[in-house]
Tab-separated table of C-alpha atoms in Angstrom:
chain	number	residue	atom	x	y	z
A	1	MET	CA	-9.422	33.697	-36.027
A	2	LYS	CA	-11.991	31.079	-37.199
A	3	THR	CA	-11.065	27.505	-37.679
A	4	LEU	CA	-11.533	26.274	-41.303
A	5	ASP	CA	-14.238	23.739	-41.726
A	6	ILE	CA	-13.643	20.359	-43.375
A	7	ALA	CA	-16.362	19.871	-45.933
A	8	LEU	CA	-17.879	16.462	-46.737
A	9	PRO	CA	-15.904	15.812	-49.933
A	10	GLN	CA	-12.654	16.578	-48.028
A	11	MET	CA	-13.820	14.241	-45.260
A	12	ALA	CA	-14.278	11.556	-47.845
A	13	LEU	CA	-10.758	12.312	-49.091
A	14	LEU	CA	-9.521	11.884	-45.520
A	15	TYR	CA	-11.077	8.354	-45.174
A	16	GLY	CA	-9.352	7.546	-48.491
A	17	LEU	CA	-5.995	7.966	-46.683
A	18	CYS	CA	-6.746	4.751	-44.706
A	19	VAL	CA	-6.261	2.763	-47.957
A	20	LEU	CA	-2.520	3.388	-47.698
A	21	PRO	CA	-2.011	1.604	-44.211
A	22	TRP	CA	-4.548	-1.057	-45.223
A	23	LEU	CA	-2.434	-1.753	-48.408
A	24	LEU	CA	0.819	-1.836	-46.489
A	25	LEU	CA	-0.531	-4.212	-43.909
A	26	TRP	CA	-1.949	-6.386	-46.643
A	27	LEU	CA	1.433	-6.448	-48.385
A	28	ILE	CA	3.182	-7.696	-45.238
A	29	GLY	CA	0.576	-10.385	-44.792
A	30	LEU	CA	-1.390	-8.918	-42.004
A	31	ARG	CA	-5.095	-9.498	-42.833
A	32	LEU	CA	-6.618	-6.799	-40.557
A	33	SER	CA	-9.193	-5.428	-42.968
A	34	ARG	CA	-12.212	-6.277	-40.799
A	35	ASP	CA	-10.611	-4.928	-37.578
A	36	ILE	CA	-9.586	-1.702	-39.340
A	37	ALA	CA	-12.949	-1.195	-40.940
A	38	VAL	CA	-14.774	-1.832	-37.578
A	39	SER	CA	-12.426	0.464	-35.668
A	40	ILE	CA	-12.765	3.342	-38.117
A	41	LEU	CA	-16.538	2.935	-38.232
A	42	ARG	CA	-16.870	2.756	-34.478
A	43	MET	CA	-14.587	5.770	-34.014
A	44	SER	CA	-16.588	7.761	-36.514
A	45	ILE	CA	-20.021	6.840	-35.091
A	46	GLN	CA	-18.900	7.260	-31.417
A	47	LEU	CA	-17.350	10.667	-32.147
A	48	MET	CA	-20.368	11.885	-34.073
A	49	LEU	CA	-22.625	10.788	-31.201
A	50	VAL	CA	-20.339	12.623	-28.719
A	51	GLY	CA	-20.353	15.678	-30.937
A	52	ILE	CA	-24.177	15.710	-30.820
A	53	TYR	CA	-24.195	15.106	-27.087
A	54	LEU	CA	-21.478	17.696	-26.349
A	55	LYS	CA	-23.327	20.297	-28.427
A	56	MET	CA	-26.404	19.661	-26.224
A	57	LEU	CA	-24.338	19.515	-23.073
A	58	PHE	CA	-22.687	22.872	-23.801
A	59	HIS	CA	-26.023	24.356	-24.721
A	60	LEU	CA	-27.747	23.214	-21.488
A	61	ASN	CA	-24.609	23.613	-19.212
A	62	ASN	CA	-26.454	21.821	-16.448
A	63	PRO	CA	-24.363	20.475	-13.495
A	64	TRP	CA	-26.477	17.209	-13.361
A	65	PHE	CA	-26.118	16.478	-17.044
A	66	ASN	CA	-22.474	17.152	-16.943
A	67	GLY	CA	-22.093	14.928	-13.861
A	68	LEU	CA	-24.067	12.220	-15.543
A	69	TRP	CA	-21.800	12.392	-18.566
A	70	ILE	CA	-18.653	12.067	-16.436
A	71	LEU	CA	-20.249	9.111	-14.490
A	72	MET	CA	-20.980	7.393	-17.777
A	73	MET	CA	-17.376	7.863	-18.904
A	74	LEU	CA	-16.167	6.431	-15.655
A	75	LEU	CA	-18.400	3.402	-15.889
A	76	VAL	CA	-17.332	2.665	-19.436
A	77	ALA	CA	-13.673	3.193	-18.544
A	78	ASP	CA	-14.050	0.836	-15.585
A	79	TRP	CA	-15.546	-1.917	-17.735
A	80	SER	CA	-12.905	-1.405	-20.437
A	81	ILE	CA	-9.947	-1.430	-18.008
A	82	LEU	CA	-10.993	-4.746	-16.580
A	83	GLN	CA	-11.819	-6.355	-19.899
A	84	ARG	CA	-8.488	-5.351	-21.396
A	85	ALA	CA	-6.494	-6.366	-18.226
A	86	GLY	CA	-8.048	-9.852	-18.395
A	87	LEU	CA	-9.752	-9.649	-14.913
A	88	LYS	CA	-13.364	-10.486	-14.127
A	89	ALA	CA	-15.498	-7.355	-13.647
A	90	ARG	CA	-17.759	-9.043	-11.046
A	91	TYR	CA	-14.749	-9.054	-8.630
A	92	PHE	CA	-12.998	-5.799	-9.467
A	93	PHE	CA	-15.729	-3.447	-10.768
A	94	LEU	CA	-16.240	-1.547	-7.532
A	95	ALA	CA	-12.507	-1.357	-6.667
A	96	THR	CA	-11.565	-0.027	-10.073
A	97	PHE	CA	-14.430	2.374	-10.059
A	98	THR	CA	-13.459	3.713	-6.615
A	99	ALA	CA	-9.816	4.155	-7.852
A	100	ILE	CA	-10.500	5.915	-11.074
A	101	ALA	CA	-13.459	7.963	-9.847
A	102	SER	CA	-11.604	9.301	-6.816
A	103	SER	CA	-8.408	10.115	-8.841
A	104	ILE	CA	-10.236	11.652	-11.779
A	105	LEU	CA	-12.597	13.711	-9.713
A	106	PHE	CA	-9.882	14.978	-7.497
A	107	THR	CA	-7.480	16.014	-10.274
A	108	THR	CA	-10.300	17.488	-12.433
A	109	ALA	CA	-11.728	19.496	-9.511
A	110	TYR	CA	-8.197	20.627	-8.614
A	111	LEU	CA	-7.571	21.820	-12.231
A	112	VAL	CA	-11.013	23.370	-12.760
A	113	ILE	CA	-11.777	24.903	-9.369
A	114	LEU	CA	-8.272	25.955	-8.237
A	115	VAL	CA	-6.315	26.547	-11.434
A	116	ILE	CA	-8.647	27.524	-14.270
A	117	GLN	CA	-11.401	29.060	-12.029
A	118	PRO	CA	-14.304	29.418	-14.550
A	119	ALA	CA	-17.453	31.334	-13.407
A	120	HIS	CA	-19.167	27.987	-12.694
A	121	PHE	CA	-17.079	24.913	-11.748
A	122	TYR	CA	-19.379	22.726	-13.696
A	123	ASP	CA	-19.024	24.650	-16.897
A	124	ALA	CA	-19.238	21.864	-19.576
A	125	ARG	CA	-16.700	23.582	-21.825
A	126	TYR	CA	-13.999	22.962	-19.242
A	127	LEU	CA	-15.196	20.123	-17.055
A	128	VAL	CA	-16.181	17.609	-19.698
A	129	PRO	CA	-13.146	17.685	-22.084
A	130	LEU	CA	-10.610	17.981	-19.281
A	131	ALA	CA	-12.136	15.064	-17.279
A	132	GLY	CA	-12.292	13.080	-20.514
A	133	MET	CA	-8.605	13.670	-21.325
A	134	ILE	CA	-7.366	12.752	-17.886
A	135	LEU	CA	-9.641	9.704	-17.791
A	136	GLY	CA	-8.507	8.480	-21.235
A	137	ASN	CA	-4.888	8.465	-20.186
A	138	CYS	CA	-5.700	7.038	-16.786
A	139	LEU	CA	-7.525	4.118	-18.550
A	140	GLN	CA	-4.371	3.159	-20.412
A	141	GLY	CA	-2.275	3.329	-17.221
A	142	ASN	CA	-4.676	1.205	-15.196
A	143	VAL	CA	-4.907	-1.483	-17.928
A	144	ILE	CA	-1.068	-1.744	-17.940
A	145	ALA	CA	-0.789	-1.713	-14.138
A	146	LEU	CA	-3.434	-4.509	-13.527
A	147	GLU	CA	-2.350	-6.663	-16.461
A	148	ARG	CA	1.362	-6.503	-15.601
A	149	PHE	CA	0.789	-7.026	-11.879
A	150	TYR	CA	-1.423	-10.053	-12.130
A	151	SER	CA	0.493	-11.699	-15.033
A	152	ALA	CA	3.782	-11.210	-13.148
A	153	LEU	CA	2.327	-12.748	-10.015
A	154	ARG	CA	1.104	-15.752	-11.928
A	155	LYS	CA	4.335	-16.159	-13.828
A	156	SER	CA	6.400	-15.877	-10.701
A	157	GLU	CA	4.156	-17.852	-8.403
A	158	ASN	CA	7.097	-19.852	-6.948
A	159	GLU	CA	9.039	-16.699	-6.132
A	160	TYR	CA	5.943	-15.050	-4.481
A	161	VAL	CA	5.352	-18.182	-2.379
A	162	THR	CA	9.050	-18.238	-1.414
A	163	PHE	CA	8.731	-14.689	-0.134
A	164	LEU	CA	5.679	-15.712	1.947
A	165	LEU	CA	7.495	-18.703	3.288
A	166	LEU	CA	10.482	-16.487	4.279
A	167	GLY	CA	8.195	-14.493	6.491
A	168	ALA	CA	6.906	-11.819	4.107
A	169	SER	CA	3.475	-10.455	4.637
A	170	ARG	CA	1.165	-10.406	1.610
A	171	TRP	CA	2.118	-6.729	0.949
A	172	GLU	CA	5.828	-7.430	1.319
A	173	ALA	CA	5.561	-10.477	-0.994
A	174	VAL	CA	3.752	-8.635	-3.764
A	175	ARG	CA	5.714	-5.401	-3.446
A	176	PRO	CA	8.321	-6.086	-6.195
A	177	TYR	CA	5.558	-6.941	-8.755
A	178	PHE	CA	3.523	-3.923	-7.503
A	179	ARG	CA	6.390	-1.506	-8.089
A	180	LEU	CA	7.176	-2.921	-11.573
A	181	ALA	CA	3.512	-2.671	-12.551
A	182	VAL	CA	3.148	0.984	-11.393
A	183	LYS	CA	6.384	1.880	-13.123
A	184	ALA	CA	5.271	0.338	-16.423
A	185	ALA	CA	1.910	2.123	-16.114
A	186	ILE	CA	3.261	5.595	-15.572
A	187	ASN	CA	6.439	5.304	-17.777
A	188	PRO	CA	4.599	6.344	-20.979
A	189	THR	CA	3.317	9.552	-19.295
A	190	ILE	CA	6.827	10.324	-17.836
A	191	ALA	CA	8.471	9.674	-21.221
A	192	GLY	CA	5.737	11.748	-22.979
A	193	MET	CA	6.372	14.713	-20.717
A	194	ALA	CA	10.059	14.478	-21.180
A	195	THR	CA	9.790	14.626	-24.994
A	196	MET	CA	6.718	16.790	-25.315
A	197	GLY	CA	7.171	19.670	-27.767
A	198	LEU	CA	10.395	18.146	-29.131
A	199	VAL	CA	9.045	14.977	-30.689
A	200	SER	CA	5.456	15.941	-31.127
A	201	LEU	CA	3.015	18.726	-30.577
A	202	PRO	CA	0.407	17.368	-28.146
A	203	GLY	CA	-3.166	16.916	-29.331
A	204	MET	CA	-4.876	19.327	-26.929
A	205	MET	CA	-2.390	22.104	-27.757
A	206	THR	CA	-2.744	21.532	-31.425
A	207	GLY	CA	-6.543	21.594	-31.082
A	208	GLN	CA	-6.362	24.865	-29.178
A	209	ILE	CA	-4.045	26.451	-31.670
A	210	LEU	CA	-6.250	25.294	-34.553
A	211	GLY	CA	-9.312	26.641	-32.596
A	212	GLY	CA	-7.668	30.054	-32.562
A	213	SER	CA	-6.002	30.326	-29.191
A	214	GLU	CA	-2.791	32.097	-28.604
A	215	PRO	CA	0.116	29.493	-28.562
A	216	TRP	CA	1.169	30.669	-25.124
A	217	LEU	CA	-2.242	30.031	-23.696
A	218	ALA	CA	-2.312	26.616	-25.363
A	219	VAL	CA	1.070	25.825	-23.817
A	220	LYS	CA	-0.205	26.673	-20.344
A	221	TYR	CA	-3.248	24.404	-20.765
A	222	GLN	CA	-1.047	21.624	-22.085
A	223	ILE	CA	1.182	21.823	-19.004
A	224	ALA	CA	-1.775	21.781	-16.762
A	225	ILE	CA	-3.447	18.820	-18.416
A	226	MET	CA	-0.169	16.832	-18.425
A	227	ILE	CA	0.417	17.439	-14.761
A	228	CYS	CA	-3.175	16.261	-14.055
A	229	ILE	CA	-2.793	13.219	-16.237
A	230	PHE	CA	0.391	12.258	-14.418
A	231	THR	CA	-1.149	12.785	-11.003
A	232	GLY	CA	-4.466	11.124	-11.826
A	233	THR	CA	-2.854	8.041	-13.524
A	234	THR	CA	-0.338	7.579	-10.743
A	235	ALA	CA	-2.974	7.881	-7.969
A	236	ALA	CA	-5.562	5.706	-9.823
A	237	CYS	CA	-2.994	2.954	-10.561
A	238	ILE	CA	-1.756	2.758	-6.943
A	239	ILE	CA	-5.266	2.897	-5.448
A	240	ASN	CA	-6.591	0.400	-7.954
A	241	LEU	CA	-3.771	-2.112	-7.293
A	242	LYS	CA	-4.005	-1.612	-3.529
A	243	LEU	CA	-7.814	-2.180	-3.434
A	244	SER	CA	-7.419	-5.193	-5.712
A	245	LEU	CA	-5.128	-6.917	-3.276
A	246	ALA	CA	-8.045	-7.279	-0.781
A	247	ILE	CA	-10.060	-9.119	-3.469
A	248	ALA	CA	-7.578	-11.218	-5.399
A	249	PHE	CA	-6.234	-13.361	-2.598
A	250	ASN	CA	-7.674	-16.030	-0.276
A	251	PRO	CA	-7.106	-15.707	3.495
A	252	PHE	CA	-3.904	-17.822	3.057
A	253	ASP	CA	-2.474	-15.216	0.638
A	254	VAL	CA	-2.906	-17.502	-2.382
A	255	LEU	CA	-3.996	-15.759	-5.639
A	256	LYS	CA	-7.589	-16.850	-6.532
A	257	GLU	CA	-7.607	-18.505	-9.955
A	258	GLU	CA	-11.275	-17.484	-10.534
A	259	ILE	CA	-10.489	-13.747	-10.750
A	260	ILE	CA	-8.748	-14.170	-14.086
A	261	ASP	CA	-10.963	-13.814	-17.163
A	262	LYS	CA	-9.521	-16.516	-19.447
A	263	HIS	CA	-11.757	-15.602	-22.490
B	1	MET	CA	2.808	-34.778	23.733
B	2	THR	CA	0.999	-32.565	21.262
B	3	PRO	CA	1.823	-33.412	17.646
B	4	ILE	CA	3.429	-30.530	15.729
B	5	ILE	CA	1.351	-31.438	12.597
B	6	ARG	CA	-1.855	-33.387	12.417
B	7	PHE	CA	-3.727	-34.330	9.202
B	8	GLU	CA	-7.239	-35.426	10.038
B	9	HIS	CA	-9.142	-37.078	7.044
B	10	VAL	CA	-7.761	-34.404	4.731
B	11	SER	CA	-8.949	-34.335	1.125
B	12	VAL	CA	-7.857	-31.797	-1.408
B	13	ASN	CA	-9.166	-31.037	-4.929
B	14	ALA	CA	-7.259	-28.962	-7.433
B	15	HIS	CA	-8.081	-28.279	-11.047
B	16	GLU	CA	-11.215	-30.459	-10.717
B	17	LYS	CA	-9.107	-33.430	-9.638
B	18	THR	CA	-8.734	-35.031	-6.268
B	19	ILE	CA	-5.046	-34.798	-5.356
B	20	LEU	CA	-5.275	-35.888	-1.752
B	21	SER	CA	-7.931	-38.297	-0.399
B	22	ASP	CA	-8.716	-38.913	3.311
B	23	ILE	CA	-5.085	-38.408	4.595
B	24	SER	CA	-4.567	-38.769	8.339
B	25	PHE	CA	-1.273	-38.788	10.136
B	26	GLU	CA	0.568	-36.997	12.965
B	27	LEU	CA	4.086	-35.731	13.186
B	28	PHE	CA	5.736	-35.136	16.548
B	29	PRO	CA	8.604	-32.731	17.408
B	30	GLY	CA	11.991	-34.125	16.404
B	31	GLU	CA	10.583	-36.757	13.997
B	32	LYS	CA	12.243	-37.204	10.665
B	33	ALA	CA	9.503	-38.465	8.266
B	34	VAL	CA	9.709	-39.127	4.594
B	35	LEU	CA	6.808	-39.282	2.126
B	36	CYS	CA	7.317	-41.892	-0.594
B	37	GLY	CA	5.362	-42.830	-3.712
B	38	LYS	CA	5.199	-42.566	-7.432
B	39	SER	CA	5.165	-39.244	-9.196
B	40	GLY	CA	1.726	-37.744	-8.758
B	41	SER	CA	0.896	-39.710	-5.646
B	42	GLY	CA	0.393	-36.525	-3.646
B	43	LYS	CA	3.681	-36.177	-1.764
B	44	SER	CA	4.447	-32.598	-2.594
B	45	SER	CA	0.723	-31.740	-2.221
B	46	ILE	CA	0.913	-32.712	1.411
B	47	LEU	CA	3.714	-30.184	1.933
B	48	ARG	CA	1.856	-27.514	-0.009
B	49	THR	CA	-1.416	-28.191	1.925
B	50	LEU	CA	0.416	-27.791	5.226
B	51	LEU	CA	1.640	-24.361	4.075
B	52	GLY	CA	-1.886	-23.227	3.169
B	53	LEU	CA	-1.221	-23.238	-0.523
B	54	HIS	CA	-4.058	-25.697	-1.239
B	55	ALA	CA	-7.619	-25.247	-0.001
B	56	LEU	CA	-9.023	-28.252	1.967
B	57	SER	CA	-12.134	-29.868	0.499
B	58	ARG	CA	-12.616	-32.125	3.545
B	59	GLY	CA	-10.955	-32.709	6.851
B	60	MET	CA	-8.629	-30.469	8.865
B	61	VAL	CA	-4.907	-29.795	9.324
B	62	TYR	CA	-3.755	-28.914	12.812
B	63	PHE	CA	-0.552	-27.165	13.671
B	64	ARG	CA	0.449	-27.487	17.292
B	65	GLY	CA	-3.126	-28.391	18.080
B	66	LYS	CA	-4.690	-25.375	16.296
B	67	PRO	CA	-6.685	-25.795	13.122
B	68	LEU	CA	-5.281	-24.339	9.943
B	69	ASP	CA	-6.594	-20.741	9.549
B	70	TYR	CA	-5.213	-17.406	8.630
B	71	LEU	CA	-3.394	-16.995	11.948
B	72	SER	CA	-2.026	-20.506	12.310
B	73	VAL	CA	-0.770	-20.532	8.753
B	74	GLN	CA	1.343	-17.496	9.570
B	75	ALA	CA	2.686	-19.370	12.551
B	76	ILE	CA	3.532	-22.441	10.331
B	77	ARG	CA	5.243	-20.244	7.783
B	78	SER	CA	7.191	-18.406	10.382
B	79	CYS	CA	8.732	-21.556	11.848
B	80	THR	CA	8.965	-23.664	8.709
B	81	ALA	CA	11.635	-23.788	6.033
B	82	TYR	CA	10.357	-25.211	2.728
B	83	ILE	CA	13.019	-26.267	0.262
B	84	GLY	CA	11.842	-27.500	-3.094
B	85	GLN	CA	13.641	-29.418	-5.845
B	86	GLU	CA	14.823	-26.154	-7.435
B	87	PRO	CA	14.484	-23.528	-4.765
B	88	VAL	CA	13.851	-19.871	-5.816
B	89	LEU	CA	16.408	-17.667	-4.105
B	90	GLY	CA	14.540	-14.489	-4.922
B	91	ALA	CA	17.590	-12.203	-5.104
B	92	ASP	CA	20.384	-11.341	-7.558
B	93	SER	CA	23.307	-12.498	-5.499
B	94	VAL	CA	23.780	-15.328	-2.971
B	95	ARG	CA	24.445	-12.803	-0.146
B	96	GLU	CA	21.279	-10.880	-0.905
B	97	ALA	CA	19.406	-14.237	-1.047
B	98	LEU	CA	20.688	-15.171	2.428
B	99	LEU	CA	19.725	-11.741	3.847
B	100	LEU	CA	16.341	-11.441	1.933
B	101	PRO	CA	14.117	-12.682	4.850
B	102	PHE	CA	15.665	-10.140	7.206
B	103	GLN	CA	14.242	-7.315	5.060
B	104	PHE	CA	10.775	-8.490	6.019
B	105	LYS	CA	9.122	-7.083	9.064
B	106	ALA	CA	8.842	-10.505	10.763
B	107	HIS	CA	12.603	-10.837	10.879
B	108	ARG	CA	13.758	-7.291	10.824
B	109	GLY	CA	16.531	-6.363	13.241
B	110	ARG	CA	17.796	-9.964	13.439
B	111	GLN	CA	20.174	-9.768	10.514
B	112	PRO	CA	23.025	-12.241	11.014
B	113	ALA	CA	26.698	-11.082	11.090
B	114	GLU	CA	29.095	-12.030	8.360
B	115	ALA	CA	30.612	-14.755	10.562
B	116	GLN	CA	27.214	-16.395	11.013
B	117	LEU	CA	26.610	-16.365	7.210
B	118	ILE	CA	29.925	-18.077	6.662
B	119	GLU	CA	29.296	-20.650	9.445
B	120	ALA	CA	25.972	-21.547	7.932
B	121	LEU	CA	27.503	-22.042	4.539
B	122	GLN	CA	30.349	-24.065	5.842
B	123	ARG	CA	28.056	-26.369	7.643
B	124	LEU	CA	26.568	-27.206	4.300
B	125	GLN	CA	29.976	-27.594	2.483
B	126	LEU	CA	29.638	-24.298	0.705
B	127	PRO	CA	32.688	-21.950	0.348
B	128	ALA	CA	32.531	-18.396	1.734
B	129	ASP	CA	33.209	-16.799	-1.637
B	130	ILE	CA	29.876	-18.102	-2.919
B	131	LEU	CA	28.363	-15.112	-1.238
B	132	LYS	CA	29.662	-12.923	-4.098
B	133	GLN	CA	28.192	-15.037	-6.867
B	134	ALA	CA	25.080	-14.326	-8.819
B	135	SER	CA	22.145	-16.460	-7.941
B	136	ASN	CA	21.577	-17.563	-11.483
B	137	HIS	CA	25.199	-18.661	-11.926
B	138	ILE	CA	25.143	-21.441	-9.256
B	139	SER	CA	24.097	-25.082	-9.557
B	140	VAL	CA	20.810	-26.535	-8.340
B	141	GLY	CA	22.564	-28.398	-5.574
B	142	GLU	CA	24.142	-25.152	-4.323
B	143	LYS	CA	20.773	-23.460	-4.536
B	144	GLN	CA	19.236	-26.203	-2.372
B	145	ARG	CA	22.074	-25.775	0.259
B	146	ILE	CA	21.738	-21.955	0.229
B	147	ALA	CA	18.020	-22.320	0.786
B	148	LEU	CA	18.859	-24.731	3.700
B	149	ALA	CA	21.439	-22.210	5.065
B	150	ARG	CA	18.730	-19.537	4.935
B	151	GLY	CA	16.444	-21.761	7.070
B	152	LEU	CA	19.355	-22.330	9.593
B	153	LEU	CA	19.947	-18.596	9.795
B	154	LEU	CA	16.308	-17.945	10.474
B	155	GLY	CA	16.418	-20.524	13.264
B	156	LYS	CA	13.657	-22.626	11.708
B	157	ASN	CA	12.843	-25.845	13.515
B	158	LEU	CA	10.399	-27.461	10.966
B	159	TYR	CA	11.752	-28.398	7.640
B	160	LEU	CA	9.639	-29.376	4.687
B	161	LEU	CA	12.011	-30.790	2.111
B	162	ASP	CA	11.095	-31.785	-1.419
B	163	GLU	CA	13.882	-33.969	-2.981
B	164	VAL	CA	16.531	-31.951	-1.264
B	165	THR	CA	19.365	-34.356	-1.892
B	166	SER	CA	18.397	-34.988	-5.582
B	167	ALA	CA	21.207	-32.756	-6.950
B	168	LEU	CA	23.800	-33.231	-4.287
B	169	ASP	CA	27.195	-35.060	-4.391
B	170	GLU	CA	28.196	-37.511	-1.607
B	171	ALA	CA	30.061	-34.963	0.509
B	172	SER	CA	27.274	-32.372	0.348
B	173	LYS	CA	24.663	-35.022	1.112
B	174	GLN	CA	26.577	-36.053	4.231
B	175	ALA	CA	26.731	-32.425	5.255
B	176	VAL	CA	22.905	-32.190	4.988
B	177	PHE	CA	22.457	-35.460	6.896
B	178	GLU	CA	24.692	-33.994	9.602
B	179	VAL	CA	22.551	-30.831	9.893
B	180	PHE	CA	19.344	-32.845	10.230
B	181	SER	CA	20.794	-35.179	12.749
B	182	ASP	CA	19.911	-32.381	15.286
B	183	PRO	CA	17.051	-33.842	17.480
B	184	GLY	CA	15.604	-30.359	17.779
B	185	LEU	CA	14.711	-30.255	14.079
B	186	THR	CA	11.496	-31.834	12.732
B	187	VAL	CA	11.524	-32.944	9.149
B	188	LEU	CA	8.711	-33.829	6.737
B	189	SER	CA	10.320	-34.729	3.465
B	190	VAL	CA	9.640	-36.101	0.012
B	191	ALA	CA	12.387	-38.355	-1.285
B	192	HIS	CA	13.282	-41.151	-3.593
B	193	ASP	CA	16.885	-41.260	-2.515
B	194	PRO	CA	17.394	-44.581	-0.555
B	195	ASP	CA	20.182	-42.917	1.595
B	196	TRP	CA	17.835	-40.171	2.700
B	197	ILE	CA	14.915	-42.662	3.330
B	198	SER	CA	17.234	-44.867	5.424
B	199	ARG	CA	18.056	-41.935	7.729
B	200	CYS	CA	14.437	-41.057	8.323
B	201	ASN	CA	12.783	-42.722	11.396
B	202	ARG	CA	9.391	-42.811	9.665
B	203	VAL	CA	8.273	-43.712	6.138
B	204	ILE	CA	4.787	-42.678	4.863
B	205	LYS	CA	3.786	-44.278	1.595
B	206	LEU	CA	1.255	-42.693	-0.744
B	207	GLU	CA	-0.513	-43.929	-3.783
B	208	GLU	CA	-2.885	-41.922	-5.971
B	209	GLY	CA	-3.409	-39.333	-3.203
B	210	ARG	CA	-4.114	-41.896	-0.472
B	211	LEU	CA	-1.913	-42.902	2.530
B	212	ILE	CA	-1.291	-46.692	2.190
B	213	GLN	CA	1.409	-47.270	4.777
B	214	ASP	CA	2.952	-45.492	7.714
B	215	VAL	CA	5.962	-47.312	9.124
B	216	THR	CA	8.042	-46.061	12.092
């Protein structure tokens, strides 16, 4: 079964749909025209470029090109996580890269090599979209984990110091905030898994069904990707927060002010 | 005798402002000292500096003869009780607050018995049934005394007290004075309360981050 193409006039019709949310937002007094226009334009250009690149990537199917693409995704994700979490990249770039790279590479390799088992592990058709999906979700989780953790610590500075003065080690003193941050980061994934199929049909499954796959096969892929997203996000958040602890405090366990990006 | 605390020409900058300037003094075991001065004169900053919460821009702080570093700051924190104007109890109930430090590795296995909890509370004029109360439902004065009781349960011998009698009634204040009459306890306090100042054997006056008078 071949997926129906969307012709250019129909694509134009699709963009026309954006007028509805724009109008609703305008009516409630939210002037977001510029942000909406920039976001839609960026999404369209970025996806078109990815489309061109993926076409080339699938055609070449070269392990080095595929690896380079994943490396680029990791670097962009790293920068994006720190920017959105309000932390300075010059302090945390390496720690965040280590955390997301190790988690994403492990879960993607596990899924591709042990579960899906394509003829070549580096097959771009499997490796690139699966790594991208896991990384995309992992990015959200890491933003929440870092942002929640450091803002809670700053907000509860007196409590944190009290724990230290009552004999807690740095790890013991930050542990309550650490746990809450990890919980907040993985909660959306856990809630998503609990309601999946009931509340919504997940994107990847829908895509596969539209692409002509059997629903049962699409279901199996969706389960596989959700388990990998959950594993990758949990591992990346915990590793990232743990590594950041060695950077964010002075030798007297006081949170360094200079790590926070105030812009 | 080695001083328990020695500030040697200590200056501290915070938020691009000098908060302590060239402070030097020594505190010996058993002394009860009070830091006096107007708001913003640097009294609380001295306590925070001693606990390693402010970086030194000049000079050195010594604890039992050792310069303040990662290891000695752990030693200071392990034998010091710091009680601020509105202490954070760090737990939902008073009982949990009193037992909180015993969850940490440094004090694990030394959890006090129920009778010891009650005794510590009674020394500070607190009823035993306060143990069941929620931490956010008690007064500031009760919080201060619970924080003090926690220090007593931990066997601390150096007390850094920031306006610790500010929210206490006369009877509670007397109970606190009684606790600190113990010659084994060393106290460095911040106070405006004349009763408290008169009970201290040393008064250190500060003005705009400088030590201007040290009277024994």
